[in-house]
Short mmCIF file of C-alpha atoms and ligand atoms in Angstrom, two decimals:
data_model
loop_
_atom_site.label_atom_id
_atom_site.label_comp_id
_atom_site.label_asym_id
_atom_site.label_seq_id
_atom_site.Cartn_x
_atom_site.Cartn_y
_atom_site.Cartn_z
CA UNK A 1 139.40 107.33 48.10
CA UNK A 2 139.47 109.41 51.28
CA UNK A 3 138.51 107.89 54.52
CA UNK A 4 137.20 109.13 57.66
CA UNK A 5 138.99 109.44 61.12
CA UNK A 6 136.72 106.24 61.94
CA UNK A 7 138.23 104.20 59.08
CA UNK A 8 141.19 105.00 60.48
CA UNK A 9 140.62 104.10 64.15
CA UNK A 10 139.74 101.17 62.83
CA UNK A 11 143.00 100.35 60.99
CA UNK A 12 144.97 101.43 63.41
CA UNK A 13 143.09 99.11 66.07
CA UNK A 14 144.07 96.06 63.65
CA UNK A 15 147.40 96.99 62.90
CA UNK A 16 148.74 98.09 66.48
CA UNK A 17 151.69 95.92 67.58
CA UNK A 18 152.23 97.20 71.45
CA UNK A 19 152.95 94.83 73.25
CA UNK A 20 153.62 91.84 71.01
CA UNK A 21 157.33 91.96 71.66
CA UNK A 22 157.17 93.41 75.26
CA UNK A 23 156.28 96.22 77.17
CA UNK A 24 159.71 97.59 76.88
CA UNK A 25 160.30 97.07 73.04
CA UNK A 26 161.79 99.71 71.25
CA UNK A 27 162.18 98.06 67.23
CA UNK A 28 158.99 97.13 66.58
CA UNK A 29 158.77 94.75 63.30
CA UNK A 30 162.25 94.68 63.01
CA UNK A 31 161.64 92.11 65.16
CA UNK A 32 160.67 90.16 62.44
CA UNK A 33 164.31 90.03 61.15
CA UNK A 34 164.85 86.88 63.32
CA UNK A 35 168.80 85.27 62.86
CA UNK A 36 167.04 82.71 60.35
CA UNK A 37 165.95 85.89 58.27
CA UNK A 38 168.92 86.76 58.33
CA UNK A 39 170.95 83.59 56.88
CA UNK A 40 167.95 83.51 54.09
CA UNK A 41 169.03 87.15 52.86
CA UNK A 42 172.91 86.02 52.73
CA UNK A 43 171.85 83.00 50.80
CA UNK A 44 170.37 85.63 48.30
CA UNK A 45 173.88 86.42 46.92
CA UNK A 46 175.00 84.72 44.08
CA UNK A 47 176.77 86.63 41.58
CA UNK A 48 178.36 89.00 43.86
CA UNK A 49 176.57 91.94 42.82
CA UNK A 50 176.47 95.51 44.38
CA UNK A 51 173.66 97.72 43.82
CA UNK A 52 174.18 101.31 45.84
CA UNK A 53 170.65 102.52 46.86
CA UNK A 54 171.84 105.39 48.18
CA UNK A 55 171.49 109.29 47.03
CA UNK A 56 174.21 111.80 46.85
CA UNK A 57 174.39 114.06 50.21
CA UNK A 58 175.20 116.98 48.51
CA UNK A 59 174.27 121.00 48.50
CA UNK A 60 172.77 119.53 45.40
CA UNK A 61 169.96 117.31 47.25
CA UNK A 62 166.26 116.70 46.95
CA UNK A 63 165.34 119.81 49.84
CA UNK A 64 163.20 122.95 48.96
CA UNK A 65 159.46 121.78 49.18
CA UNK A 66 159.62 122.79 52.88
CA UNK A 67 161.70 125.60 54.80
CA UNK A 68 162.65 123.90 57.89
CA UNK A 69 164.73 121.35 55.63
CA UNK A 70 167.83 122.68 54.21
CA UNK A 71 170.36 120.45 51.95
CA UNK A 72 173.51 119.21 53.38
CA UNK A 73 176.20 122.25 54.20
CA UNK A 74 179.69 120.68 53.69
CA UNK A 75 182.88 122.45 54.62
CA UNK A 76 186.02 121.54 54.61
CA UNK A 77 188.12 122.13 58.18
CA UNK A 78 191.51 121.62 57.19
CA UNK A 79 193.31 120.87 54.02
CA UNK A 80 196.46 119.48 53.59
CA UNK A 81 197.51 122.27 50.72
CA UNK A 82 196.51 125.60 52.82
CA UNK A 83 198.24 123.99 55.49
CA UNK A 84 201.27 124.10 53.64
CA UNK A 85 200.86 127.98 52.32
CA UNK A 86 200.39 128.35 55.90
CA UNK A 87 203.64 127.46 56.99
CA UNK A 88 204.76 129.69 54.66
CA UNK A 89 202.66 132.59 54.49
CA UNK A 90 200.23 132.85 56.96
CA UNK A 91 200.56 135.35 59.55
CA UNK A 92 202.67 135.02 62.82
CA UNK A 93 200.17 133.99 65.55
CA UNK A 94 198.54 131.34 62.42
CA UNK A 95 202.03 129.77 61.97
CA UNK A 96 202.55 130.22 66.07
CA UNK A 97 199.29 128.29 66.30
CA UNK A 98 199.99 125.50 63.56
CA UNK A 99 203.82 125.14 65.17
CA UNK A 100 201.70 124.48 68.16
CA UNK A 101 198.54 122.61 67.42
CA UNK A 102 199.94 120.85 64.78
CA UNK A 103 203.70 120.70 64.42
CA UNK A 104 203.49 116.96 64.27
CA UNK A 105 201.14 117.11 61.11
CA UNK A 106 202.65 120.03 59.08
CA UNK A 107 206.24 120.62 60.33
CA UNK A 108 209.11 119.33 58.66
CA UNK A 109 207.64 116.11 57.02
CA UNK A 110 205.58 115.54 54.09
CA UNK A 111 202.55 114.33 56.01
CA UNK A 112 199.18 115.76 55.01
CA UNK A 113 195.71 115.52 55.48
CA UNK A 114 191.97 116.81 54.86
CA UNK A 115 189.17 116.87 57.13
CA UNK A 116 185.65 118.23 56.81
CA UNK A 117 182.39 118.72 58.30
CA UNK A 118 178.90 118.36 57.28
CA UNK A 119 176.09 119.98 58.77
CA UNK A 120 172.45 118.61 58.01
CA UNK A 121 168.99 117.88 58.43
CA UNK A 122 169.04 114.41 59.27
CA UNK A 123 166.01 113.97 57.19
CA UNK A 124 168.02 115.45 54.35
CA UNK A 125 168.58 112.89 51.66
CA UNK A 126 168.32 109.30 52.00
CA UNK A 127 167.09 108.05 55.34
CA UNK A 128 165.46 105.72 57.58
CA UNK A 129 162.36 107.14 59.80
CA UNK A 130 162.75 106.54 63.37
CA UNK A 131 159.89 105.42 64.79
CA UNK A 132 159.59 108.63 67.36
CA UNK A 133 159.79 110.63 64.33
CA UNK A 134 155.52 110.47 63.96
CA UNK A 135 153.49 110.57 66.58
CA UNK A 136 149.42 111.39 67.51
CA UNK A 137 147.29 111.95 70.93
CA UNK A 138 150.64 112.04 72.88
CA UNK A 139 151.68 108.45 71.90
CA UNK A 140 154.95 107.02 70.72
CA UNK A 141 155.00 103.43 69.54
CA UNK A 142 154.42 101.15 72.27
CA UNK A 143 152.50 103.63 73.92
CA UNK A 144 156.17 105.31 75.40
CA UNK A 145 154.95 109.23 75.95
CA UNK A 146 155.50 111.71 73.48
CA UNK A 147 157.25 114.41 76.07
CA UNK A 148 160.12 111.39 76.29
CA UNK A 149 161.23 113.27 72.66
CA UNK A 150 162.63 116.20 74.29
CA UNK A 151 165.60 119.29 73.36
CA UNK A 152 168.07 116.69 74.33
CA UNK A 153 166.92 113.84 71.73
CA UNK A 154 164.55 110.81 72.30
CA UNK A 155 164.99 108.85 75.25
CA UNK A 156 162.98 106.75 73.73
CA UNK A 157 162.61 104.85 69.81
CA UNK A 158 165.64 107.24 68.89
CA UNK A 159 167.57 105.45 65.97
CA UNK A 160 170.35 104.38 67.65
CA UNK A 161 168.13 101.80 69.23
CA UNK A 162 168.02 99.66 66.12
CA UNK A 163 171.41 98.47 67.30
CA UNK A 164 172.26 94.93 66.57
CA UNK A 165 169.00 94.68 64.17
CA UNK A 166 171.66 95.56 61.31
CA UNK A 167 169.01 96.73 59.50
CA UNK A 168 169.85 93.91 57.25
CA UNK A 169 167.18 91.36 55.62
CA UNK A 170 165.93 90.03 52.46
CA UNK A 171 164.91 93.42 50.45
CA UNK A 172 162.47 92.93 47.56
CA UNK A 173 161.76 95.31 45.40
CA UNK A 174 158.24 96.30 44.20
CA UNK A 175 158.56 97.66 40.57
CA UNK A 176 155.53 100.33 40.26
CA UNK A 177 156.47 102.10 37.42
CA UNK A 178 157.08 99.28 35.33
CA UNK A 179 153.81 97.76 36.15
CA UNK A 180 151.89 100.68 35.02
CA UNK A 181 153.82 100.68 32.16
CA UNK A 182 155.56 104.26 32.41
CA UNK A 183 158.90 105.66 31.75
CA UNK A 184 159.27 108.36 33.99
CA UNK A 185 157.48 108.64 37.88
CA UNK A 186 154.03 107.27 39.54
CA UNK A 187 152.28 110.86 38.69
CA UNK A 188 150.54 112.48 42.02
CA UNK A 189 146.72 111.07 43.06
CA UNK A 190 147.13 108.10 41.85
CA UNK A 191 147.99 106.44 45.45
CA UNK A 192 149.26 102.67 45.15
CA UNK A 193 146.81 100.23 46.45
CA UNK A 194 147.26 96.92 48.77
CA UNK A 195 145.21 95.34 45.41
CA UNK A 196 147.73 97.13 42.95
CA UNK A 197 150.75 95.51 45.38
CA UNK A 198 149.56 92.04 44.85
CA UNK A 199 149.18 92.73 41.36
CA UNK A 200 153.02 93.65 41.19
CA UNK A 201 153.98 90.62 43.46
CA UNK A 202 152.09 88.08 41.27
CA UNK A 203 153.74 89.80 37.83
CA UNK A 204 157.72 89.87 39.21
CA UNK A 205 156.61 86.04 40.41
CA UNK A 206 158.09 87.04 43.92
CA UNK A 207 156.73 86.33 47.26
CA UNK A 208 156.28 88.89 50.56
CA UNK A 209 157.83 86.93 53.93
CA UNK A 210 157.67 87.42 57.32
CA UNK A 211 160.79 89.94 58.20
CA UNK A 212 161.13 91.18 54.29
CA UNK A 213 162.01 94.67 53.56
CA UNK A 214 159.74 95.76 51.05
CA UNK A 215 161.27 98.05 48.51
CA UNK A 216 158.97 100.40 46.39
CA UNK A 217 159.97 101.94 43.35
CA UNK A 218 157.59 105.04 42.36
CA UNK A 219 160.26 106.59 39.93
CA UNK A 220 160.66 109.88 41.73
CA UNK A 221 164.22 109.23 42.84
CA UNK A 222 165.16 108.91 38.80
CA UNK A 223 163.13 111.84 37.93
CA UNK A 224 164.88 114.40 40.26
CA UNK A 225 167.97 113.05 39.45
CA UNK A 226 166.88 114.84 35.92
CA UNK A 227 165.17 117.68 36.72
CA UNK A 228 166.78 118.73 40.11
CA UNK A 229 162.99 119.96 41.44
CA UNK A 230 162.94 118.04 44.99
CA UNK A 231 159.42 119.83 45.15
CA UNK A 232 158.01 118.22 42.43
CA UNK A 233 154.56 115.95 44.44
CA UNK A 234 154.87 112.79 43.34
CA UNK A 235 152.63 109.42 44.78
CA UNK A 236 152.95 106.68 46.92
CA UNK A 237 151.70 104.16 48.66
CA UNK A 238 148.10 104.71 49.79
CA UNK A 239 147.05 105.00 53.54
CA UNK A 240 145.41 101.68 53.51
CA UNK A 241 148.54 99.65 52.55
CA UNK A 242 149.50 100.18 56.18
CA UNK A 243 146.83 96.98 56.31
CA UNK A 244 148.58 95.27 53.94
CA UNK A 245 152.27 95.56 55.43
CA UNK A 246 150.98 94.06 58.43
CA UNK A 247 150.02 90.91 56.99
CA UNK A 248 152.64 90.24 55.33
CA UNK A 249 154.93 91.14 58.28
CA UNK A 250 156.82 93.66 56.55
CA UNK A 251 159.70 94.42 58.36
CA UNK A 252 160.23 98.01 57.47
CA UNK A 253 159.52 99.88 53.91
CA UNK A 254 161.55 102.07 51.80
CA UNK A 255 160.84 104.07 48.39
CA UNK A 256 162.20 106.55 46.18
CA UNK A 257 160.24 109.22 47.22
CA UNK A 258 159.58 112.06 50.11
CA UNK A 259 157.18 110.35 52.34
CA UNK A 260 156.80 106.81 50.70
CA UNK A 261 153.20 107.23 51.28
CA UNK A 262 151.06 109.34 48.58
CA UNK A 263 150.75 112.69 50.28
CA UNK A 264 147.25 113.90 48.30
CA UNK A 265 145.10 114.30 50.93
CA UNK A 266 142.65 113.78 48.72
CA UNK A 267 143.22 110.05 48.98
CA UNK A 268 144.40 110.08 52.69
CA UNK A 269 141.82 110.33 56.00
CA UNK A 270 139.55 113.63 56.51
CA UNK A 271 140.97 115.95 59.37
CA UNK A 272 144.49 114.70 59.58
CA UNK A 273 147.76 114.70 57.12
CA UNK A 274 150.12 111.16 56.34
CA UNK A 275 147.88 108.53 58.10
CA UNK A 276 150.15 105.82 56.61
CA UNK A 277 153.03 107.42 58.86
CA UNK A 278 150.67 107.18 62.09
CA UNK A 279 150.16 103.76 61.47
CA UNK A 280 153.41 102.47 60.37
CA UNK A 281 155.69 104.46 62.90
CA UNK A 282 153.73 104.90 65.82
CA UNK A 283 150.74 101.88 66.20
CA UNK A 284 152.90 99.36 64.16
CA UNK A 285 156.59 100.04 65.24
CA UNK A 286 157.56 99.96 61.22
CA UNK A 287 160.25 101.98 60.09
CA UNK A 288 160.20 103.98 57.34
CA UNK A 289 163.18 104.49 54.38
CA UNK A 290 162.70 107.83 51.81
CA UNK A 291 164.79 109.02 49.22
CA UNK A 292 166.20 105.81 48.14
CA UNK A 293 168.07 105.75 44.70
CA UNK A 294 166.27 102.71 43.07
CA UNK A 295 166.68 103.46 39.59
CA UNK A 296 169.83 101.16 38.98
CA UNK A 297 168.19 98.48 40.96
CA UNK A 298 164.56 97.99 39.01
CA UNK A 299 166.71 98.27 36.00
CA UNK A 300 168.99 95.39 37.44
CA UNK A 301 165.82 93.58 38.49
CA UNK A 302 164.65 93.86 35.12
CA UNK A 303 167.16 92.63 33.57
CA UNK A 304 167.74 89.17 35.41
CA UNK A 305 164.46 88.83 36.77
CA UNK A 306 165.34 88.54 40.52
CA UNK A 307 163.53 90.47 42.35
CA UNK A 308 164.84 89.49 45.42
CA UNK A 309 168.23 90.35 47.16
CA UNK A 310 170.38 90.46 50.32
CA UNK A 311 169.73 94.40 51.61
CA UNK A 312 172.13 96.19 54.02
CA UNK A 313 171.17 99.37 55.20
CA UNK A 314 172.51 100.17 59.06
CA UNK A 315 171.39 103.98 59.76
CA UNK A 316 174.16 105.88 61.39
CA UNK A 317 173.34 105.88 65.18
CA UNK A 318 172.96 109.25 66.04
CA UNK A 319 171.63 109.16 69.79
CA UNK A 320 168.05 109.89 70.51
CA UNK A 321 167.79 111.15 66.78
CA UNK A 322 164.52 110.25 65.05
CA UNK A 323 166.08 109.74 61.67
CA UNK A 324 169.16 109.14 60.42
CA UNK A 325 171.08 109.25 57.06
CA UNK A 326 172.05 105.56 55.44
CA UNK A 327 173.67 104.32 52.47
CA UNK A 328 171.72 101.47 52.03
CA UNK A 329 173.15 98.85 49.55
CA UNK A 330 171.50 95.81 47.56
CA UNK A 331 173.53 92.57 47.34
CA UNK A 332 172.24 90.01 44.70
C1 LIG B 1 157.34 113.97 57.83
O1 LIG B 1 156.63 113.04 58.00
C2 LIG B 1 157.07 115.29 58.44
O2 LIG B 1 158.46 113.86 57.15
P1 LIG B 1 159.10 112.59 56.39
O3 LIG B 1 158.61 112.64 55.00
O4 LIG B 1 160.56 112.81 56.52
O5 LIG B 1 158.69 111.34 57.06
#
């Protein structure tokens, strides 16, 4: 199952989209999501259904299998009930400084309030990829330079550039664990093929679209949410399904997992690490979504047999960041 770097020139020669929306394009297959895409995926709600797809960004969260990611550090800057002991207590230049700073929140009235601050990873929990998050021989999507990424953000691909694309489309959701028949989580090396994809497709009786957001449950998401071992490998999509995204016209792709694409290098390309995230983010322009809580949703899927559904899921836009948190959210 591994390939060589030539197998991989070779996919990446097929799949490359630079160019195909203009020199200066900076949202690569979103630009698949055309306004008719759009209208389809509202048309997709019918009973009013909400399905969160979003993880909890918590001290609690799925970081430890590497040491430059940390879990979300959350803090709380003022609260309306010290504020109040304040006033009371606190020493002189405290109270001078409330009286000062703040006399119109804390003095004489009954006014209070809270107000925190996180500080994060922005690859912490659930996310969307950027596409100048990955990069190889000095090359951003589009062929924009990799030095454009620099100490003061991306000047180029950064997240916020997704703008007006929403992201917003028709989501479908590709049930892997229930197709091989498991309970728990798609175990590691045992990568999930472009064949095994159609297989899925043809058993939930759905169809792949130009400008879809394809949706991958692996069962990792559920699992952790037992166990509480974010290190724990799990599998994914294999390196070749980059092909497969590109006929169809995928839009972007999401799972449940770390890197949505099975990180064994045993079944990746000889000499390098995540091929699928060199072709997706940086010769394709296709944005990425990991740690997405689909547990709820194949269940719901299951259950009515609709596969299909209207999917929200605008990443905050933090300039020139190459991620960002979301809280994406299924509509049916
Ligand atoms: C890397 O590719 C390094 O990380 P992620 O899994 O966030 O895409």
């Amino acid at each position: 199952m591994t390939g060589t770097m030539k197998d991989f020139r070779r996919v990446a020669d097929e799949v490359r989209n630079w160019g195909r929306w203009g020199d200066d394009d900076e949202v690569g297959t979103l630009n698949f999501i055309t306004p008719a895409k759009v209208a389809e995926a509202a048309g997709l709600v019918k009973q009013g259904k909400v399905i969160s797809l979003g993880g909890d960004f918590s001290s609690g969260g799925p970081q430890g299998a590497f040491k430059f990611r940390q879990n979300p550090v959350h803090v709380m800057t003022v609260d309306g009930g010290d504020a109040s002991t304040l006033v009371e207590y606190g020493p002189q230049w405290l109270r001078n400084a409330v009286a000062a700073d703040m006399s119109a929140f804390f003095a004489d009235n009954p006014f209070r309030f809270n107000d925190d601050i996180i500080v994060m990873p922005l690859q912490a929990a659930t996310q969307w990829d950027a596409m100048s998050h990955v990069y190889y021989e000095d090359k951003l999507y589009n062929g924009f330079p990799a030095d454009s990424v620099t100490s003061f953000g991306a000047f180029h691909l950064g997240i916020e550039k997704v703008d007006n694309k929403g992201i917003t489309s028709r989501g479908v959701l590709l049930d892997v664990v229930a197709h091989r028949g498991v309970d728990t989580f798609c175990q590691p090396g045992a990568p999930i093929t472009p064949d095994e994809l159609d297989e899925i497709v043809a058993r939930q009786n759905v169809e792949i679209r130009s400008g879809d957001i394809v949706v991958v449950h692996t069962g990792w998401w559920t699992r952790f949410l037992s166990t509480g071992d974010g290190g724990e490998a799990g599998s994914g999509l294999h390196w070749t399904c980059a092909s497969w995204l590109h006929e169809h016209e995928v839009a972007a792709v999401a799972a449940d997992n770390l890197m949505v694409e099975d990180p064994d290098p045993g079944n990746g390309v000889e000499g390098t690490f995540l091929p699928m995230h060199m072709l997706c983010l940086r010769d394709m322009g296709l944005m990425l979504g990991e740690y997405w809580d689909l547990g709820p949703l194949a269940a719901d899927c299951a259950a009515d047999g609709v596969y299909e559904f209207q999917l929200v899921a605008p990443p905050l836009k933090v300039v020139g960041a190459v991620g960002a948190p979301v809280s994406p959210i299924a509509i049916k």
